[in-house]
CSV table of C-alpha atoms in Angstrom, one decimal:
chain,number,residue,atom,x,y,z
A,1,UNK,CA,72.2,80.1,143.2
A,2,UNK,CA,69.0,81.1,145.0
A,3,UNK,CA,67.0,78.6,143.8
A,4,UNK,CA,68.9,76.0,144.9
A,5,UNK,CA,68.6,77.2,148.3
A,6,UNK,CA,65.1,78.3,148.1
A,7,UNK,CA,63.7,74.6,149.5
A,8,UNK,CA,66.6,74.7,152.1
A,9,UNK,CA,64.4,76.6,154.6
A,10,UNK,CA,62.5,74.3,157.0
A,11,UNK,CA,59.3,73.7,158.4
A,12,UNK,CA,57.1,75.7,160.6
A,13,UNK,CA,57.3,74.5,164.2
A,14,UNK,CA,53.2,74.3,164.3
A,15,UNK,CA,50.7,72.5,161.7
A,16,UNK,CA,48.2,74.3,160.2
A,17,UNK,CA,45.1,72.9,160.2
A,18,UNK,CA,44.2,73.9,155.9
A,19,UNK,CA,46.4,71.8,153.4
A,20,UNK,CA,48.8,73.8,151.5
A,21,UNK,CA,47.8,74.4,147.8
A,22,UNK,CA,48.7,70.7,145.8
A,23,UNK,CA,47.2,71.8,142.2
A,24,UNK,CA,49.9,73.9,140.1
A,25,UNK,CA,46.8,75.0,138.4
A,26,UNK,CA,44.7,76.3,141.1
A,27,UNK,CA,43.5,79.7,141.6
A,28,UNK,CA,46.2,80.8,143.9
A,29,UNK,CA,48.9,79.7,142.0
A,30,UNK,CA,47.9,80.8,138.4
A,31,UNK,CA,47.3,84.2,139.5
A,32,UNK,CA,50.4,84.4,141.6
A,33,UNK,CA,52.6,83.2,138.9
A,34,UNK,CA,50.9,84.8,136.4
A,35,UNK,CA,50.8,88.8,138.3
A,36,UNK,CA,54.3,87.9,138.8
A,37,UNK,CA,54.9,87.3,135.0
A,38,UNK,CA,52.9,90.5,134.4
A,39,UNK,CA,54.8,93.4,137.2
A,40,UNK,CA,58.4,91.6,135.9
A,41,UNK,CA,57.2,92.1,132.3
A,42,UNK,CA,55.5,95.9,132.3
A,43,UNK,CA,59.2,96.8,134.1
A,44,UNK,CA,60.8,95.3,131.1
A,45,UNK,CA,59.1,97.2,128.8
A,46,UNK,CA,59.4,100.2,130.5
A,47,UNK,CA,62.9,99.7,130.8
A,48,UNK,CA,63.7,99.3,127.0
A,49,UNK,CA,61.6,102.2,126.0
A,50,UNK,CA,62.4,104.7,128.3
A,51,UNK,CA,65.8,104.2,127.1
A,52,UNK,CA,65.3,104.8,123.5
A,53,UNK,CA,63.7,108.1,124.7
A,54,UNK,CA,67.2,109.3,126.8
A,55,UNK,CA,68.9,112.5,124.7
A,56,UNK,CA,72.3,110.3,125.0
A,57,UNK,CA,70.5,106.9,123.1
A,58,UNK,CA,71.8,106.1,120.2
A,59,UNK,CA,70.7,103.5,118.4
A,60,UNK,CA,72.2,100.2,117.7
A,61,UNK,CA,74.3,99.4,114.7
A,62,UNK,CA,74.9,96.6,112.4
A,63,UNK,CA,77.7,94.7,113.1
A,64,UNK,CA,80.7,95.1,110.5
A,65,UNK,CA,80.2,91.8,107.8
A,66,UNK,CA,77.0,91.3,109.6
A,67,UNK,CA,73.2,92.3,109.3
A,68,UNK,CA,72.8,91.9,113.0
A,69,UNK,CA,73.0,94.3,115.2
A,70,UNK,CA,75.5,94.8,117.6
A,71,UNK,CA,75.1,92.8,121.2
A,72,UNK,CA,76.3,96.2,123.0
A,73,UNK,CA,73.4,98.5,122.5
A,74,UNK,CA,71.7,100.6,125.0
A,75,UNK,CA,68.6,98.7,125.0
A,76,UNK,CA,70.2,95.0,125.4
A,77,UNK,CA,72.0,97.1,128.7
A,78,UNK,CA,69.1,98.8,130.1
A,79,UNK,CA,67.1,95.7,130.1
A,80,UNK,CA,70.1,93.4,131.3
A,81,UNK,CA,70.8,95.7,134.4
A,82,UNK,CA,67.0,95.8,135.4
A,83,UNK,CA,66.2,92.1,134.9
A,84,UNK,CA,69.6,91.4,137.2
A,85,UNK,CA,67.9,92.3,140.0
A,86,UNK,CA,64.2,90.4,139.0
A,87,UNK,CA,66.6,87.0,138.6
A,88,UNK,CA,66.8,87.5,142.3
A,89,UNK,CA,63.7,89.1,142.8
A,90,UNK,CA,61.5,85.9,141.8
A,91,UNK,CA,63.3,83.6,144.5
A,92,UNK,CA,62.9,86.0,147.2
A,93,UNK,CA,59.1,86.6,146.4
A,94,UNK,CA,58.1,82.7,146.2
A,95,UNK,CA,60.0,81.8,149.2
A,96,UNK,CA,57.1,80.8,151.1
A,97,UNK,CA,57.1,81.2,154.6
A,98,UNK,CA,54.2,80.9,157.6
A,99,UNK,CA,52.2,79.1,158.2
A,100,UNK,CA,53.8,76.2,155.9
A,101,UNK,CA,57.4,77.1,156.3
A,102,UNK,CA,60.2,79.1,158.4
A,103,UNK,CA,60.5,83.2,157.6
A,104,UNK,CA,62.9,83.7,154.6
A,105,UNK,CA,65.3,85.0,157.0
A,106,UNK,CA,65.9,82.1,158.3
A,107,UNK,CA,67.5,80.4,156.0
A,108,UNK,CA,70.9,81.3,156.0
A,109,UNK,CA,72.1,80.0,152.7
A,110,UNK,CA,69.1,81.8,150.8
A,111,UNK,CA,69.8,84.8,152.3
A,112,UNK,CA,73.7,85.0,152.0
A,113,UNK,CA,72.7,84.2,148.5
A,114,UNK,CA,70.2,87.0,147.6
A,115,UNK,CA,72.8,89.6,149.6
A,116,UNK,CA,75.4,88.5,147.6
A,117,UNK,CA,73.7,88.6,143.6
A,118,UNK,CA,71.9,91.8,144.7
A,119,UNK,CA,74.6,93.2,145.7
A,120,UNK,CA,76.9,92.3,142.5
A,121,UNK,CA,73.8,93.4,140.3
A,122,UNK,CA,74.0,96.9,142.3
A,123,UNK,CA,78.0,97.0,141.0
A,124,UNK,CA,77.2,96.1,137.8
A,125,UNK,CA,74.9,98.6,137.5
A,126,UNK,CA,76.4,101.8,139.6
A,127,UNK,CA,80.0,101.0,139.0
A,128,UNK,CA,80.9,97.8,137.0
A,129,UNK,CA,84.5,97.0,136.7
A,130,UNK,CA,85.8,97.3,133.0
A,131,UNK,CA,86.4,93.3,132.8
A,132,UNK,CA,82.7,93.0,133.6
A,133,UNK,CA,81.3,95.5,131.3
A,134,UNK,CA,83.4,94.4,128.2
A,135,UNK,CA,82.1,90.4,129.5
A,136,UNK,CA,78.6,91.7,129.5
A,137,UNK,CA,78.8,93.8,126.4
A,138,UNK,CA,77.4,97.0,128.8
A,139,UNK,CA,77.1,100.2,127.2
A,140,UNK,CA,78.5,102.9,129.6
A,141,UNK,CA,75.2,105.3,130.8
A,142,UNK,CA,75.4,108.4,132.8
A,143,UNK,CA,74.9,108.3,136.2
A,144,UNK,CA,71.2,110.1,136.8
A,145,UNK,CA,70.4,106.5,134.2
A,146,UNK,CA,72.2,104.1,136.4
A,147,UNK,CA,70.1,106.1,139.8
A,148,UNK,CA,66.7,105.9,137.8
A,149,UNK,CA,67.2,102.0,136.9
A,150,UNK,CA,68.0,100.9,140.5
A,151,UNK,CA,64.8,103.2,141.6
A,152,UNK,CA,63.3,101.5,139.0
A,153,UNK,CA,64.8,97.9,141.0
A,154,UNK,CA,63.3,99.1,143.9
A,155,UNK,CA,59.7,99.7,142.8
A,156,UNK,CA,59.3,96.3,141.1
A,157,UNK,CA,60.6,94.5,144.1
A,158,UNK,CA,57.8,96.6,145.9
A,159,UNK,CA,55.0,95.8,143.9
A,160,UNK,CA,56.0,92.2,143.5
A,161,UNK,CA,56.2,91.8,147.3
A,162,UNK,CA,52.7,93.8,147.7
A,163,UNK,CA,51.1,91.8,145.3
A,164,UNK,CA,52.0,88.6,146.6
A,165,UNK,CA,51.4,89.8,149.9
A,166,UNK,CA,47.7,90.7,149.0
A,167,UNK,CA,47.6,89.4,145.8
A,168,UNK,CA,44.1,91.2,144.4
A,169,UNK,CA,43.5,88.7,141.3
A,170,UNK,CA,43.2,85.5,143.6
A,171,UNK,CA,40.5,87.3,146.3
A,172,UNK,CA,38.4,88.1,143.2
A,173,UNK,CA,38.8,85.0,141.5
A,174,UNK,CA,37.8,83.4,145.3
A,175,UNK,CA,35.1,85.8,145.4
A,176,UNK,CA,33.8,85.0,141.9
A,177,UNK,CA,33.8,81.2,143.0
A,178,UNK,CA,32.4,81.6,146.0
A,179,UNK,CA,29.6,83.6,144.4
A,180,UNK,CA,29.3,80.4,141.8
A,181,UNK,CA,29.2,77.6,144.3
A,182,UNK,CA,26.3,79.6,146.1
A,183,UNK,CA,24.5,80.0,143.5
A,184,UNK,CA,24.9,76.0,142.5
A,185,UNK,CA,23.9,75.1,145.8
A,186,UNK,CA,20.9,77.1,145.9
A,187,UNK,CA,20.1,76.0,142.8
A,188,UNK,CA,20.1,72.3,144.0
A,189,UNK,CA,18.3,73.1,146.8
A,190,UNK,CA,15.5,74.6,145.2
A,191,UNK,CA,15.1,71.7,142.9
A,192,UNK,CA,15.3,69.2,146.1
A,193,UNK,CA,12.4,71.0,147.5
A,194,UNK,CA,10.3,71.1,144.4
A,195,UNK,CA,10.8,67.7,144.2
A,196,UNK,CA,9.6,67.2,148.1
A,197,UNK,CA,6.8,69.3,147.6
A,198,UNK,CA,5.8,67.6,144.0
A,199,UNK,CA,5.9,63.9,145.8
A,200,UNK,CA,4.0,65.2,148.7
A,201,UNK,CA,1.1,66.5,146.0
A,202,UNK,CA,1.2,63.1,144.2
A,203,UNK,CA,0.8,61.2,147.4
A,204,UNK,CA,-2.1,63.6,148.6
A,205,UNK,CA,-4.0,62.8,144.6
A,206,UNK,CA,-3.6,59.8,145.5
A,207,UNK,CA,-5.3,59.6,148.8
């Protein structure tokens, strides 16, 4: 439902004067997407293997007639409650807003939209309804679990802002290319002045 409302918010009232990004493969975007990819992946992980080291895991059976394992394990739950809240996470942190677009905030639809999933993720997670744990295949977990996954919620949507906010991997990627285009135009520019000073030589042989 968010990101169908994500290109809902409009315009910034004023231009500015540099060109959004067009490439989906420049610099900005790669790293963007792919730091994004890396802080909602480390949580995963995290997620799934501090569970296996709780005193109350158990861990998952075959299913009867079946060599699979059973879909309601603690490890499927864990990692279904914390990626809940990074569904909503990812079109709340590439909602661009200034200078290109309007704050996140306003639009209305996106934000009745992120309220509305983060707040059904947060009863899922603290107090799910049994319809909706039975649906989901949810293992019940004690309640310090459910308080460390939501703090757990919290951090990623912290870092994932942060990093988007500053994002460290495009400025040194910049700074590298920077660094590379000076160094190719003094390059050129020594060459260009050789060559001056080697015609100049010629010419005074040849007087």
């Amino acid at each position: 439902m968010s990101n169908f409302t994500v290109g809902r918010t409009l315009p910034y009232p004023r231009i500015y004067p540099k060109r959004p990004t067009a490439s989906l493969v420049s610099k900005k975007v790669l790293s963007s997407i792919l730091g994004q990819i890396a802080i909602t992946s480390a949580f995963q992980f995290w997620a799934f293997w501090w569970v296996r080291g709780q005193e109350w895991y158990t861990p998952p059976e075959p299913a009867p007639g079946s060599g699979e394992l059973k879909h309601d394990n603690y490890e499927n739950t864990a990692l279904f409650l914390i990626s809940s809240y990074q569904y909503v996470l990812v079109a709340a942190v590439f909602s661009i807003g200034p200078p290109y677009r309007k704050p996140m905030w306003t639009n209305g639809l996106l934000m009745a939209s992120i309220v509305a999933l983060t707040a059904f993720s947060t009863l899922v997670l603290l107090a799910p309804p049994q319809p909706i744990r039975l649906l989901l295949d949810l293992m019940a977990i004690p309640t310090s679990a459910k308080r460390t996954l939501l703090v757990g919620a919290i951090l990623n949507a912290g870092i994932c802002f942060a990093f988007e906010r500053w994002n460290p991997v495009a400025g040194a990627l910049e700074a590298v290319s920077r660094g590379r285009q000076r160094r190719v135009r003094g390059g050129l520019e020594y060459r260009a002045v050789e060559g001056g000073m080697a015609g100049r030589a010629g010419a005074e042989d040849e007087d």
